[in-house]
């Protein structure tokens, strides 16, 4: 499993909450287990207490994205380093689950966590994955959706660092809103110009008689 893959764990957790919409889907043990995806063995360890612990980690990960989104790269790194210190992992070479065409292992780096609970395990791989993404591609590749009120986290993988939205849906919604705003402004300007012309014409009429 490539290290870049793990960065999605951070995005997945952060986006269980939409603060501006007052929405939170991280409300049960089942919801926490769903975040683990293929990591079913670790997911089985989830307990009721992990719901609260996951929310705490989520807030810290969102702060990393928010700092990067605001251009404060030093703060983003400091916050992420704090998570890495608290939730360490052990990089290991793995290949037993992936074979090439000749039956030989496809060796790759794997993050082996040794957690005291499910939250620690998830936080470890999410923080390490995000750290790998940040150091490999830059802190400006971490962002929060610019289509209000969304503010979902995303990882910018575009070739020209141009991503501003978490999904095509939000990008379309933002573009439509911008188009409508321009049309309203054009209409208001046109109406204002018309009123000015009428006023000017009316004020000049008595002198023409």
Tab-separated table of C-alpha atoms in Angstrom, residues 53-173:
chain	number	residue	atom	x	y	z
A	53	UNK	CA	-11.904	10.438	20.657
A	54	UNK	CA	-12.359	10.447	16.872
A	55	UNK	CA	-14.138	13.801	17.061
A	56	UNK	CA	-11.199	15.273	18.974
A	57	UNK	CA	-8.716	14.047	16.354
A	58	UNK	CA	-11.012	15.319	13.598
A	59	UNK	CA	-10.866	18.839	15.017
A	60	UNK	CA	-7.075	18.753	15.070
A	61	UNK	CA	-6.858	17.489	11.500
A	62	UNK	CA	-9.289	20.169	10.309
A	63	UNK	CA	-7.040	22.768	11.939
A	64	UNK	CA	-4.153	21.479	9.788
A	65	UNK	CA	-6.208	21.913	6.617
A	66	UNK	CA	-7.493	25.322	7.739
A	67	UNK	CA	-3.981	26.608	8.456
A	68	UNK	CA	-2.706	25.386	5.088
A	69	UNK	CA	-5.743	26.875	3.351
A	70	UNK	CA	-5.017	30.247	4.984
A	71	UNK	CA	-1.404	30.136	3.847
A	72	UNK	CA	0.032	29.573	7.322
A	73	UNK	CA	2.272	26.638	6.420
A	74	UNK	CA	4.345	26.799	9.615
A	75	UNK	CA	1.271	26.409	11.797
A	76	UNK	CA	-0.029	23.561	9.619
A	77	UNK	CA	3.276	21.730	10.028
A	78	UNK	CA	3.404	22.372	13.786
A	79	UNK	CA	-0.109	20.994	14.240
A	80	UNK	CA	0.685	17.951	12.136
A	81	UNK	CA	3.943	17.304	13.961
A	82	UNK	CA	2.010	17.336	17.223
A	83	UNK	CA	-0.232	14.573	15.905
A	84	UNK	CA	2.735	12.570	14.639
A	85	UNK	CA	4.393	12.706	18.046
A	86	UNK	CA	1.231	11.649	19.833
A	87	UNK	CA	0.309	8.897	17.357
A	88	UNK	CA	3.514	7.291	16.025
A	89	UNK	CA	3.742	4.548	13.424
A	90	UNK	CA	6.441	2.096	12.309
A	91	UNK	CA	7.204	2.082	8.557
A	92	UNK	CA	7.649	-1.463	7.285
A	93	UNK	CA	8.308	-3.100	3.926
A	94	UNK	CA	5.409	-5.270	2.831
A	95	UNK	CA	4.548	-7.327	-0.215
A	96	UNK	CA	2.819	-10.478	0.928
A	97	UNK	CA	-0.559	-9.287	-0.377
A	98	UNK	CA	0.585	-8.108	-3.821
A	99	UNK	CA	2.299	-10.328	-6.409
A	100	UNK	CA	3.633	-9.482	-9.843
A	101	UNK	CA	3.004	-11.498	-13.018
A	102	UNK	CA	5.730	-13.959	-12.057
A	103	UNK	CA	4.374	-14.509	-8.571
A	104	UNK	CA	6.993	-12.395	-6.832
A	105	UNK	CA	6.042	-9.901	-4.108
A	106	UNK	CA	5.500	-6.289	-5.111
A	107	UNK	CA	7.475	-4.647	-2.324
A	108	UNK	CA	6.101	-1.391	-0.981
A	109	UNK	CA	6.089	0.712	2.172
A	110	UNK	CA	3.409	-0.045	4.727
A	111	UNK	CA	2.559	1.851	7.910
A	112	UNK	CA	2.268	-0.546	10.821
A	113	UNK	CA	0.545	1.079	13.769
A	114	UNK	CA	0.640	-0.290	17.290
A	115	UNK	CA	-2.364	1.422	18.824
A	116	UNK	CA	-3.729	1.275	22.323
A	117	UNK	CA	-7.189	1.819	20.840
A	118	UNK	CA	-8.900	2.220	17.460
A	119	UNK	CA	-8.609	6.014	17.530
A	120	UNK	CA	-4.850	5.887	18.006
A	121	UNK	CA	-4.517	3.485	15.090
A	122	UNK	CA	-6.575	5.608	12.733
A	123	UNK	CA	-4.983	8.877	13.838
A	124	UNK	CA	-1.502	7.439	13.282
A	125	UNK	CA	-2.039	6.473	9.663
A	126	UNK	CA	-4.091	9.600	8.882
A	127	UNK	CA	-1.427	11.923	10.280
A	128	UNK	CA	1.441	10.066	8.584
A	129	UNK	CA	-0.385	9.965	5.268
A	130	UNK	CA	-1.104	13.683	5.459
A	131	UNK	CA	2.504	14.382	6.410
A	132	UNK	CA	3.718	12.397	3.415
A	133	UNK	CA	1.386	14.312	1.092
A	134	UNK	CA	2.450	17.675	2.544
A	135	UNK	CA	6.186	17.024	2.273
A	136	UNK	CA	5.908	15.430	-1.167
A	137	UNK	CA	3.606	17.965	-2.825
A	138	UNK	CA	3.559	21.056	-0.585
A	139	UNK	CA	1.329	22.499	2.131
A	140	UNK	CA	-0.594	24.495	-0.465
A	141	UNK	CA	-1.963	21.189	-1.733
A	142	UNK	CA	-4.140	20.966	1.386
A	143	UNK	CA	-7.324	22.988	1.187
A	144	UNK	CA	-10.885	23.614	2.286
A	145	UNK	CA	-13.681	23.910	-0.266
A	146	UNK	CA	-14.283	27.497	-1.393
A	147	UNK	CA	-17.977	26.920	-2.146
A	148	UNK	CA	-19.794	28.162	0.973
A	149	UNK	CA	-21.118	26.761	3.158
A	150	UNK	CA	-19.309	23.486	2.322
A	151	UNK	CA	-15.715	23.852	3.617
A	152	UNK	CA	-14.940	20.155	3.143
A	153	UNK	CA	-11.260	19.221	3.138
A	154	UNK	CA	-9.533	18.113	-0.055
A	155	UNK	CA	-6.086	17.228	-1.398
A	156	UNK	CA	-5.136	19.140	-4.528
A	157	UNK	CA	-3.685	16.748	-7.106
A	158	UNK	CA	-4.122	19.051	-10.107
A	159	UNK	CA	-1.090	19.677	-12.308
A	160	UNK	CA	-1.263	23.478	-11.907
A	161	UNK	CA	-2.297	23.698	-8.242
A	162	UNK	CA	-5.632	25.188	-9.275
A	163	UNK	CA	-8.105	23.151	-7.265
A	164	UNK	CA	-10.447	25.207	-5.073
A	165	UNK	CA	-13.394	22.885	-4.489
A	166	UNK	CA	-13.847	19.490	-2.872
A	167	UNK	CA	-15.968	18.080	-5.714
A	168	UNK	CA	-17.323	18.763	-9.187
A	169	UNK	CA	-20.700	19.407	-7.590
A	170	UNK	CA	-19.354	22.236	-5.451
A	171	UNK	CA	-17.358	23.652	-8.373
A	172	UNK	CA	-20.498	23.743	-10.525
A	173	UNK	CA	-22.535	25.305	-7.721
